[in-house]
Amino acid sequence: MEFPPHFQLIPVSFQALPIPGSVVEHANTYGNSLWGRTAKIVCRTPENKTVAYFHKAIRHERSALMIEADFESLNALYEVSPSIAPRPYNWGIYRSDPTCHFMLAEFREIGQQPPEPVLFTQRIAELHRNSISPTGKFGFHMKTMAGPIQQHNDGWSDSWEEIFANFLGHLLDLDGERNEPWPEFEHIKYLTKVRIIPRLLRPLQSNGRNIKPCLVHGDLWDGNTATDMETGEPFIFDPKSFYAHNEYEIGDWRAPRHRLSSKIYVRQYQRNFPVSEPEEDWDARNLLYSLTYNTSAAILYPAMKQRDAIHEGMKDLCFRFCREELLARLHGDTVPKQVEEVEDDFYEQEEVEEEE
């Protein structure tokens, strides 16, 4: 991926700098980005003070969407918890290259990744607990981006089930378009959509139970977390935020590829934010939530072979909650009538109890 040749010298237009009259002294590559280039910019203010900024540039046919989504997500996090998210200042188009977009934000020196679990999980729980959806609903005011993938987590709904079903359903359909046909995968995907999602998410908001729409980072893995070298506080970056069930955040911690997958992070988080009821569904919900992260990885990085992990995850859930229907579909049989009746009875009972 090529960038303007003057990137090291003049990485942004002067109009983008937060303090008018500042002069860029130098810019050095800092950190890593899979889809762009990141740098630390050192400026001299009119008061002769040295100020550093974080700069991210992306050249891609969807760079405007990617940068704007990054900016809006980071801004939402910063407004709730300035200590945990760097302040975003500006985003726009490279003056000399209209195919390249940039974002300018507060610079923080990256230390330990991921941060130690106790303070880190405390701060994440505080973010979830203190956030207030602007509409009181789940969703976000725009589609966020996983790399160049536009995520369907936007819109607003009182139903977490509706927002999540649209989100995961879109990713699973996109996976089907990008990868080779796999009939068994399609069967299990269908059951996940029509059986598993309602079975696990509808009870969260029925029988007198409710959950709060919480602002989540949306992609909280090792590389998007760090300890601030100056303050010692944990901070997070490169978000894909929206208002979700708080437990969605730690769905990504299930993957063994992450150091955050250590059980100590999950246990510490749950000490700060108790498990939602029905508590006995927690592990299954966590597995369900992990599917969005794994599906994005399967689409973006086929070499990681995450499609097998998605298949096994969905299959596990189907064995737990609709085993007979799964086996019938895998063998090409019709769905046993008694299975359909049991499922229909479950949903009808949920609706009756909710009305009461």
mmCIF file of C-alpha atoms in Angstrom:
data_model
loop_
_atom_site.group_PDB
_atom_site.id
_atom_site.type_symbol
_atom_site.label_atom_id
_atom_site.label_comp_id
_atom_site.label_asym_id
_atom_site.label_seq_id
_atom_site.Cartn_x
_atom_site.Cartn_y
_atom_site.Cartn_z
ATOM 1 C CA MET A 1 0.000 0.000 0.000
ATOM 2 C CA GLU A 2 1.596 3.271 -1.131
ATOM 3 C CA PHE A 3 1.140 6.670 0.447
ATOM 4 C CA PRO A 4 2.050 10.219 -0.575
ATOM 5 C CA PRO A 5 5.841 10.542 -0.751
ATOM 6 C CA HIS A 6 5.784 13.511 1.643
ATOM 7 C CA PHE A 7 4.092 11.461 4.384
ATOM 8 C CA GLN A 8 7.107 11.639 6.692
ATOM 9 C CA LEU A 9 7.369 15.422 6.347
ATOM 10 C CA ILE A 10 3.869 16.838 6.064
ATOM 11 C CA PRO A 11 1.412 14.089 7.032
ATOM 12 C CA VAL A 12 -1.694 16.278 7.355
ATOM 13 C CA SER A 13 -2.972 19.584 6.127
ATOM 14 C CA PHE A 14 -2.255 22.392 8.572
ATOM 15 C CA GLN A 15 -5.983 23.104 8.850
ATOM 16 C CA ALA A 16 -6.440 19.740 10.604
ATOM 17 C CA LEU A 17 -4.146 20.562 13.510
ATOM 18 C CA PRO A 18 -6.154 21.292 16.691
ATOM 19 C CA ILE A 19 -4.074 24.336 17.654
ATOM 20 C CA PRO A 20 -4.067 27.012 14.909
ATOM 21 C CA GLY A 21 -0.642 28.204 13.885
ATOM 22 C CA SER A 22 1.109 24.985 14.898
ATOM 23 C CA VAL A 23 4.056 23.818 12.836
ATOM 24 C CA VAL A 24 4.801 20.159 12.082
ATOM 25 C CA GLU A 25 8.379 19.477 13.124
ATOM 26 C CA HIS A 26 8.549 15.811 12.184
ATOM 27 C CA ALA A 27 6.492 12.635 11.819
ATOM 28 C CA ASN A 28 7.668 9.122 12.541
ATOM 29 C CA THR A 29 5.936 5.842 11.796
ATOM 30 C CA TYR A 30 4.373 4.586 15.012
ATOM 31 C CA GLY A 31 2.448 1.395 15.686
ATOM 32 C CA ASN A 32 0.890 -0.947 13.162
ATOM 33 C CA SER A 33 -2.251 -0.882 11.041
ATOM 34 C CA LEU A 34 -3.460 -3.678 8.785
ATOM 35 C CA TRP A 35 -5.275 -1.279 6.466
ATOM 36 C CA GLY A 36 -3.255 1.890 6.618
ATOM 37 C CA ARG A 37 -0.249 3.696 7.988
ATOM 38 C CA THR A 38 0.085 5.232 11.436
ATOM 39 C CA ALA A 39 2.453 7.854 12.754
ATOM 40 C CA LYS A 40 3.384 10.087 15.664
ATOM 41 C CA ILE A 41 3.374 13.750 14.649
ATOM 42 C CA VAL A 42 5.354 16.235 16.719
ATOM 43 C CA CYS A 43 4.273 19.876 16.420
ATOM 44 C CA ARG A 44 5.416 23.217 17.774
ATOM 45 C CA THR A 45 2.589 25.511 18.933
ATOM 46 C CA PRO A 46 2.605 29.341 18.660
ATOM 47 C CA GLU A 47 3.388 29.331 22.408
ATOM 48 C CA ASN A 48 6.525 27.317 21.611
ATOM 49 C CA LYS A 49 5.175 24.149 23.264
ATOM 50 C CA THR A 50 5.755 20.678 21.877
ATOM 51 C CA VAL A 51 2.583 18.667 21.240
ATOM 52 C CA ALA A 52 2.334 15.149 19.802
ATOM 53 C CA TYR A 53 -0.581 13.726 17.809
ATOM 54 C CA PHE A 54 -1.505 10.296 16.496
ATOM 55 C CA HIS A 55 -2.105 10.173 12.761
ATOM 56 C CA LYS A 56 -3.717 7.374 10.782
ATOM 57 C CA ALA A 57 -3.953 7.314 6.986
ATOM 58 C CA ILE A 58 -5.765 4.820 4.761
ATOM 59 C CA ARG A 59 -5.709 4.570 0.985
ATOM 60 C CA HIS A 60 -8.555 2.339 -0.136
ATOM 61 C CA GLU A 61 -11.718 2.600 -2.180
ATOM 62 C CA ARG A 62 -13.570 2.602 1.151
ATOM 63 C CA SER A 63 -11.098 4.747 3.067
ATOM 64 C CA ALA A 64 -13.637 7.521 3.710
ATOM 65 C CA LEU A 65 -16.057 5.053 5.306
ATOM 66 C CA MET A 66 -13.273 3.394 7.293
ATOM 67 C CA ILE A 67 -11.836 6.625 8.682
ATOM 68 C CA GLU A 68 -15.199 8.224 9.459
ATOM 69 C CA ALA A 69 -16.398 5.098 11.280
ATOM 70 C CA ASP A 70 -13.148 4.987 13.257
ATOM 71 C CA PHE A 71 -13.504 8.669 14.177
ATOM 72 C CA GLU A 72 -17.174 8.418 15.206
ATOM 73 C CA SER A 73 -16.562 5.276 17.263
ATOM 74 C CA LEU A 74 -13.569 6.786 19.040
ATOM 75 C CA ASN A 75 -15.465 10.007 19.666
ATOM 76 C CA ALA A 76 -18.351 8.105 21.255
ATOM 77 C CA LEU A 77 -15.922 6.278 23.564
ATOM 78 C CA TYR A 78 -14.071 9.463 24.480
ATOM 79 C CA GLU A 79 -17.283 11.285 25.394
ATOM 80 C CA VAL A 80 -18.172 8.552 27.879
ATOM 81 C CA SER A 81 -14.697 7.860 29.241
ATOM 82 C CA PRO A 82 -11.861 10.263 28.331
ATOM 83 C CA SER A 83 -9.374 8.205 30.325
ATOM 84 C CA ILE A 84 -9.901 5.053 28.307
ATOM 85 C CA ALA A 85 -10.045 6.468 24.775
ATOM 86 C CA PRO A 86 -7.759 8.983 23.038
ATOM 87 C CA ARG A 87 -9.485 12.164 21.971
ATOM 88 C CA PRO A 88 -10.136 12.313 18.215
ATOM 89 C CA TYR A 89 -9.591 15.771 16.688
ATOM 90 C CA ASN A 90 -10.233 15.653 12.987
ATOM 91 C CA TRP A 91 -10.559 13.536 9.884
ATOM 92 C CA GLY A 92 -10.514 14.325 6.202
ATOM 93 C CA ILE A 93 -8.930 13.867 2.784
ATOM 94 C CA TYR A 94 -5.249 14.230 2.044
ATOM 95 C CA ARG A 95 -4.874 17.571 0.290
ATOM 96 C CA SER A 96 -2.524 16.092 -2.304
ATOM 97 C CA ASP A 97 -4.213 12.706 -2.678
ATOM 98 C CA PRO A 98 -8.047 12.481 -2.734
ATOM 99 C CA THR A 99 -7.907 8.671 -2.582
ATOM 100 C CA CYS A 100 -6.306 8.797 0.859
ATOM 101 C CA HIS A 101 -8.129 9.741 4.086
ATOM 102 C CA PHE A 102 -6.664 10.509 7.496
ATOM 103 C CA MET A 103 -7.616 10.880 11.141
ATOM 104 C CA LEU A 104 -5.842 12.938 13.781
ATOM 105 C CA ALA A 105 -6.155 12.064 17.471
ATOM 106 C CA GLU A 106 -4.518 12.504 20.848
ATOM 107 C CA PHE A 107 -1.198 10.663 21.060
ATOM 108 C CA ARG A 108 -0.638 8.138 23.837
ATOM 109 C CA GLU A 109 2.524 6.106 24.274
ATOM 110 C CA ILE A 110 1.769 2.393 24.032
ATOM 111 C CA GLY A 111 2.963 0.261 26.924
ATOM 112 C CA GLN A 112 1.956 -3.246 27.965
ATOM 113 C CA GLN A 113 -0.432 -5.038 25.607
ATOM 114 C CA PRO A 114 -2.922 -6.134 26.742
ATOM 115 C CA PRO A 115 -3.050 -4.196 30.036
ATOM 116 C CA GLU A 116 -3.031 -6.087 33.330
ATOM 117 C CA PRO A 117 -6.503 -7.558 33.929
ATOM 118 C CA VAL A 118 -7.704 -5.969 37.182
ATOM 119 C CA LEU A 119 -7.651 -2.283 36.264
ATOM 120 C CA PHE A 120 -8.346 -2.951 32.598
ATOM 121 C CA THR A 121 -11.573 -4.887 33.195
ATOM 122 C CA GLN A 122 -12.638 -2.350 35.810
ATOM 123 C CA ARG A 123 -12.334 0.455 33.260
ATOM 124 C CA ILE A 124 -14.152 -1.526 30.553
ATOM 125 C CA ALA A 125 -17.005 -2.269 32.963
ATOM 126 C CA GLU A 126 -17.160 1.437 33.895
ATOM 127 C CA LEU A 127 -17.407 2.324 30.201
ATOM 128 C CA HIS A 128 -20.307 -0.079 29.757
ATOM 129 C CA ARG A 129 -22.066 0.966 32.938
ATOM 130 C CA ASN A 130 -21.680 4.744 32.458
ATOM 131 C CA SER A 131 -22.609 4.892 28.778
ATOM 132 C CA ILE A 132 -26.105 6.072 27.856
ATOM 133 C CA SER A 133 -27.579 5.385 24.437
ATOM 134 C CA PRO A 134 -28.682 8.685 22.843
ATOM 135 C CA THR A 135 -31.958 7.044 21.832
ATOM 136 C CA GLY A 136 -32.256 4.621 24.746
ATOM 137 C CA LYS A 137 -31.995 1.825 22.182
ATOM 138 C CA PHE A 138 -29.486 -0.633 20.757
ATOM 139 C CA GLY A 139 -27.556 0.194 17.586
ATOM 140 C CA PHE A 140 -25.541 3.131 16.294
ATOM 141 C CA HIS A 141 -26.058 6.173 14.065
ATOM 142 C CA MET A 142 -23.894 4.707 11.294
ATOM 143 C CA LYS A 143 -22.435 1.421 10.079
ATOM 144 C CA THR A 144 -19.015 0.798 11.560
ATOM 145 C CA MET A 145 -16.235 -0.935 9.658
ATOM 146 C CA ALA A 146 -14.175 -4.069 10.202
ATOM 147 C CA GLY A 147 -11.388 -3.190 7.800
ATOM 148 C CA PRO A 148 -13.225 -2.616 4.495
ATOM 149 C CA ILE A 149 -16.262 -4.641 5.641
ATOM 150 C CA GLN A 150 -19.270 -2.469 6.364
ATOM 151 C CA GLN A 151 -20.914 -3.871 9.485
ATOM 152 C CA HIS A 152 -24.707 -3.850 9.734
ATOM 153 C CA ASN A 153 -24.849 -2.798 13.379
ATOM 154 C CA ASP A 154 -26.511 0.533 12.701
ATOM 155 C CA GLY A 155 -30.103 1.674 13.124
ATOM 156 C CA TRP A 156 -31.936 1.773 16.436
ATOM 157 C CA SER A 157 -34.088 -0.869 18.076
ATOM 158 C CA ASP A 158 -35.462 -1.694 21.510
ATOM 159 C CA SER A 159 -34.663 -5.324 20.663
ATOM 160 C CA TRP A 160 -31.074 -6.478 21.089
ATOM 161 C CA GLU A 161 -32.078 -9.675 19.301
ATOM 162 C CA GLU A 162 -33.063 -7.668 16.215
ATOM 163 C CA ILE A 163 -29.826 -5.643 16.080
ATOM 164 C CA PHE A 164 -27.605 -8.683 16.638
ATOM 165 C CA ALA A 165 -29.511 -10.902 14.186
ATOM 166 C CA ASN A 166 -29.080 -8.310 11.451
ATOM 167 C CA PHE A 167 -25.407 -7.855 12.342
ATOM 168 C CA LEU A 168 -24.411 -11.532 12.441
ATOM 169 C CA GLY A 169 -26.771 -12.482 9.616
ATOM 170 C CA HIS A 170 -25.144 -9.993 7.252
ATOM 171 C CA LEU A 171 -21.652 -11.270 8.092
ATOM 172 C CA LEU A 172 -22.652 -14.914 7.604
ATOM 173 C CA ASP A 173 -24.240 -14.071 4.250
ATOM 174 C CA LEU A 174 -21.135 -12.142 3.202
ATOM 175 C CA ASP A 175 -18.999 -15.126 4.197
ATOM 176 C CA GLY A 176 -21.130 -17.283 1.911
ATOM 177 C CA GLU A 177 -20.471 -14.888 -0.970
ATOM 178 C CA ARG A 178 -16.707 -14.752 -0.396
ATOM 179 C CA ASN A 179 -16.013 -18.445 0.245
ATOM 180 C CA GLU A 180 -16.610 -21.772 -1.460
ATOM 181 C CA PRO A 181 -20.103 -23.317 -1.202
ATOM 182 C CA TRP A 182 -20.511 -25.584 1.833
ATOM 183 C CA PRO A 183 -24.003 -27.136 2.146
ATOM 184 C CA GLU A 184 -23.572 -28.269 5.752
ATOM 185 C CA PHE A 185 -22.406 -24.793 6.720
ATOM 186 C CA GLU A 186 -25.524 -23.317 5.110
ATOM 187 C CA HIS A 187 -27.808 -25.669 7.074
ATOM 188 C CA ILE A 188 -26.177 -24.781 10.369
ATOM 189 C CA LYS A 189 -26.169 -21.086 9.496
ATOM 190 C CA TYR A 190 -29.914 -21.251 8.894
ATOM 191 C CA LEU A 191 -30.536 -22.896 12.268
ATOM 192 C CA THR A 192 -28.316 -20.338 13.992
ATOM 193 C CA LYS A 193 -30.397 -17.530 12.546
ATOM 194 C CA VAL A 194 -33.870 -18.928 13.144
ATOM 195 C CA ARG A 195 -33.371 -21.009 16.294
ATOM 196 C CA ILE A 196 -30.240 -20.101 18.219
ATOM 197 C CA ILE A 197 -30.376 -16.303 18.137
ATOM 198 C CA PRO A 198 -33.999 -16.133 19.380
ATOM 199 C CA ARG A 199 -33.387 -18.905 21.929
ATOM 200 C CA LEU A 200 -30.411 -17.149 23.513
ATOM 201 C CA LEU A 201 -31.189 -13.448 23.117
ATOM 202 C CA ARG A 202 -34.959 -13.220 23.502
ATOM 203 C CA PRO A 203 -34.890 -14.382 27.160
ATOM 204 C CA LEU A 204 -32.644 -11.407 27.996
ATOM 205 C CA GLN A 205 -35.619 -9.109 27.417
ATOM 206 C CA SER A 206 -38.588 -11.240 28.463
ATOM 207 C CA ASN A 207 -40.209 -12.571 31.652
ATOM 208 C CA GLY A 208 -39.519 -9.265 33.381
ATOM 209 C CA ARG A 209 -35.826 -9.288 32.454
ATOM 210 C CA ASN A 210 -34.114 -6.399 30.708
ATOM 211 C CA ILE A 211 -30.645 -5.339 29.605
ATOM 212 C CA LYS A 212 -29.152 -1.896 29.144
ATOM 213 C CA PRO A 213 -27.789 -0.740 25.789
ATOM 214 C CA CYS A 214 -24.079 -0.279 26.545
ATOM 215 C CA LEU A 215 -21.492 1.408 24.377
ATOM 216 C CA VAL A 216 -18.930 -1.220 23.393
ATOM 217 C CA HIS A 217 -15.556 -0.932 21.679
ATOM 218 C CA GLY A 218 -16.623 -3.710 19.331
ATOM 219 C CA ASP A 219 -13.230 -5.237 18.528
ATOM 220 C CA LEU A 220 -11.434 -5.548 21.846
ATOM 221 C CA TRP A 221 -8.428 -7.780 21.234
ATOM 222 C CA ASP A 222 -4.775 -7.512 22.340
ATOM 223 C CA GLY A 223 -3.690 -5.197 19.520
ATOM 224 C CA ASN A 224 -6.406 -2.623 20.245
ATOM 225 C CA THR A 225 -5.590 -2.298 23.945
ATOM 226 C CA ALA A 226 -2.600 -0.911 25.807
ATOM 227 C CA THR A 227 -1.310 0.670 28.984
ATOM 228 C CA ASP A 228 -0.556 4.394 28.741
ATOM 229 C CA MET A 229 3.165 4.786 29.448
ATOM 230 C CA GLU A 230 2.654 8.227 31.000
ATOM 231 C CA THR A 231 -0.384 7.620 33.248
ATOM 232 C CA GLY A 232 -0.316 3.842 33.771
ATOM 233 C CA GLU A 233 -3.997 3.764 32.799
ATOM 234 C CA PRO A 234 -5.354 1.238 30.282
ATOM 235 C CA PHE A 235 -6.678 2.653 27.033
ATOM 236 C CA ILE A 236 -8.332 1.303 23.898
ATOM 237 C CA PHE A 237 -8.287 2.348 20.237
ATOM 238 C CA ASP A 238 -9.257 1.331 16.670
ATOM 239 C CA PRO A 239 -12.907 0.716 17.709
ATOM 240 C CA LYS A 240 -16.012 -0.514 15.895
ATOM 241 C CA SER A 241 -18.453 0.840 18.448
ATOM 242 C CA PHE A 242 -22.200 0.557 18.881
ATOM 243 C CA TYR A 243 -24.722 0.202 21.709
ATOM 244 C CA ALA A 244 -25.031 -3.475 22.512
ATOM 245 C CA HIS A 245 -25.506 -6.018 25.278
ATOM 246 C CA ASN A 246 -22.387 -5.492 27.411
ATOM 247 C CA GLU A 247 -21.477 -9.197 27.179
ATOM 248 C CA TYR A 248 -21.022 -8.806 23.429
ATOM 249 C CA GLU A 249 -17.734 -7.036 24.153
ATOM 250 C CA ILE A 250 -16.058 -10.131 25.577
ATOM 251 C CA GLY A 251 -17.198 -12.457 22.806
ATOM 252 C CA ASP A 252 -13.843 -11.775 21.156
ATOM 253 C CA TRP A 253 -12.044 -12.987 24.273
ATOM 254 C CA ARG A 254 -13.168 -16.542 23.582
ATOM 255 C CA ALA A 255 -10.768 -16.975 20.667
ATOM 256 C CA PRO A 256 -7.573 -18.791 21.716
ATOM 257 C CA ARG A 257 -5.599 -16.570 19.324
ATOM 258 C CA HIS A 258 -5.842 -13.674 21.814
ATOM 259 C CA ARG A 259 -4.020 -13.180 25.108
ATOM 260 C CA LEU A 260 -7.199 -11.504 26.360
ATOM 261 C CA SER A 261 -8.724 -14.975 26.129
ATOM 262 C CA SER A 262 -7.130 -15.828 29.459
ATOM 263 C CA LYS A 263 -9.961 -16.691 31.849
ATOM 264 C CA ILE A 264 -8.673 -14.164 34.358
ATOM 265 C CA TYR A 265 -9.879 -11.295 32.131
ATOM 266 C CA VAL A 266 -13.389 -12.742 31.932
ATOM 267 C CA ARG A 267 -13.558 -13.454 35.675
ATOM 268 C CA GLN A 268 -12.315 -9.980 36.551
ATOM 269 C CA TYR A 269 -14.798 -8.368 34.187
ATOM 270 C CA GLN A 270 -17.683 -10.318 35.718
ATOM 271 C CA ARG A 271 -16.678 -9.087 39.174
ATOM 272 C CA ASN A 272 -17.329 -5.570 37.925
ATOM 273 C CA PHE A 273 -20.368 -6.292 35.749
ATOM 274 C CA PRO A 274 -22.442 -9.327 36.832
ATOM 275 C CA VAL A 275 -23.626 -11.895 34.298
ATOM 276 C CA SER A 276 -27.036 -11.204 32.760
ATOM 277 C CA GLU A 277 -29.989 -13.467 33.454
ATOM 278 C CA PRO A 278 -30.584 -16.213 32.506
ATOM 279 C CA GLU A 279 -27.123 -16.816 33.961
ATOM 280 C CA GLU A 280 -27.064 -20.434 32.818
ATOM 281 C CA ASP A 281 -27.038 -19.234 29.183
ATOM 282 C CA TRP A 282 -23.868 -17.185 29.625
ATOM 283 C CA ASP A 283 -21.434 -19.600 27.966
ATOM 284 C CA ALA A 284 -23.743 -20.187 25.015
ATOM 285 C CA ARG A 285 -24.288 -16.432 24.570
ATOM 286 C CA ASN A 286 -20.532 -15.902 24.692
ATOM 287 C CA LEU A 287 -20.054 -18.513 21.971
ATOM 288 C CA LEU A 288 -22.797 -16.898 19.888
ATOM 289 C CA TYR A 289 -21.227 -13.452 20.245
ATOM 290 C CA SER A 290 -17.812 -14.823 19.279
ATOM 291 C CA LEU A 291 -19.221 -15.782 15.864
ATOM 292 C CA THR A 292 -19.271 -12.161 14.652
ATOM 293 C CA TYR A 293 -15.572 -11.709 15.363
ATOM 294 C CA ASN A 294 -14.615 -15.055 13.830
ATOM 295 C CA THR A 295 -16.769 -14.448 10.756
ATOM 296 C CA SER A 296 -15.140 -11.065 10.132
ATOM 297 C CA ALA A 297 -11.730 -12.760 10.432
ATOM 298 C CA ALA A 298 -12.789 -15.514 8.023
ATOM 299 C CA ILE A 299 -13.858 -12.958 5.419
ATOM 300 C CA LEU A 300 -10.808 -10.736 5.777
ATOM 301 C CA TYR A 301 -8.100 -13.356 6.353
ATOM 302 C CA PRO A 302 -8.993 -16.687 4.678
ATOM 303 C CA ALA A 303 -5.558 -18.120 5.518
ATOM 304 C CA MET A 304 -6.499 -18.095 9.216
ATOM 305 C CA LYS A 305 -9.080 -20.835 8.479
ATOM 306 C CA GLN A 306 -11.572 -19.264 10.866
ATOM 307 C CA ARG A 307 -14.444 -20.696 8.840
ATOM 308 C CA ASP A 308 -13.875 -24.048 10.538
ATOM 309 C CA ALA A 309 -14.114 -22.354 13.936
ATOM 310 C CA ILE A 310 -17.384 -20.663 12.919
ATOM 311 C CA HIS A 311 -18.771 -23.983 11.716
ATOM 312 C CA GLU A 312 -17.841 -25.757 14.936
ATOM 313 C CA GLY A 313 -19.217 -22.923 17.061
ATOM 314 C CA MET A 314 -22.594 -22.907 15.314
ATOM 315 C CA LYS A 315 -22.703 -26.697 15.358
ATOM 316 C CA ASP A 316 -22.022 -26.721 19.109
ATOM 317 C CA LEU A 317 -24.906 -24.313 19.727
ATOM 318 C CA CYS A 318 -27.254 -26.299 17.505
ATOM 319 C CA PHE A 319 -26.389 -29.534 19.337
ATOM 320 C CA ARG A 320 -27.212 -27.806 22.613
ATOM 321 C CA PHE A 321 -30.528 -26.279 21.638
ATOM 322 C CA CYS A 322 -31.954 -27.919 18.496
ATOM 323 C CA ARG A 323 -30.117 -31.221 18.211
ATOM 324 C CA GLU A 324 -32.842 -33.234 16.486
ATOM 325 C CA GLU A 325 -33.471 -30.544 13.914
ATOM 326 C CA LEU A 326 -29.744 -30.246 13.243
ATOM 327 C CA LEU A 327 -29.350 -33.985 12.708
ATOM 328 C CA ALA A 328 -32.429 -34.121 10.514
ATOM 329 C CA ARG A 329 -31.172 -31.325 8.291
ATOM 330 C CA LEU A 330 -27.666 -32.773 8.050
ATOM 331 C CA HIS A 331 -29.121 -36.086 6.893
ATOM 332 C CA GLY A 332 -31.406 -34.389 4.376
ATOM 333 C CA ASP A 333 -34.583 -35.378 6.224
ATOM 334 C CA THR A 334 -37.550 -33.195 6.910
ATOM 335 C CA VAL A 335 -37.667 -31.485 10.273
ATOM 336 C CA PRO A 336 -39.353 -33.754 12.846
ATOM 337 C CA LYS A 337 -42.811 -32.395 13.584
ATOM 338 C CA GLN A 338 -42.299 -32.734 17.331
ATOM 339 C CA VAL A 339 -39.196 -30.549 17.144
ATOM 340 C CA GLU A 340 -41.120 -27.784 15.355
ATOM 341 C CA GLU A 341 -43.898 -28.026 17.922
ATOM 342 C CA VAL A 342 -41.461 -27.792 20.836
ATOM 343 C CA GLU A 343 -39.773 -24.741 19.317
ATOM 344 C CA ASP A 344 -43.116 -23.058 18.565
ATOM 345 C CA ASP A 345 -44.314 -23.747 22.097
ATOM 346 C CA PHE A 346 -41.161 -22.161 23.511
ATOM 347 C CA TYR A 347 -41.595 -18.919 21.591
ATOM 348 C CA GLU A 348 -45.348 -18.753 22.241
ATOM 349 C CA GLN A 349 -44.773 -19.291 25.972
ATOM 350 C CA GLU A 350 -42.165 -16.538 26.037
ATOM 351 C CA GLU A 351 -44.637 -14.121 24.426
ATOM 352 C CA VAL A 352 -47.459 -15.049 26.821
ATOM 353 C CA GLU A 353 -45.272 -14.668 29.919
ATOM 354 C CA GLU A 354 -43.966 -11.321 28.653
ATOM 355 C CA GLU A 355 -47.516 -10.005 28.174
ATOM 356 C CA GLU A 356 -48.474 -11.080 31.700
#
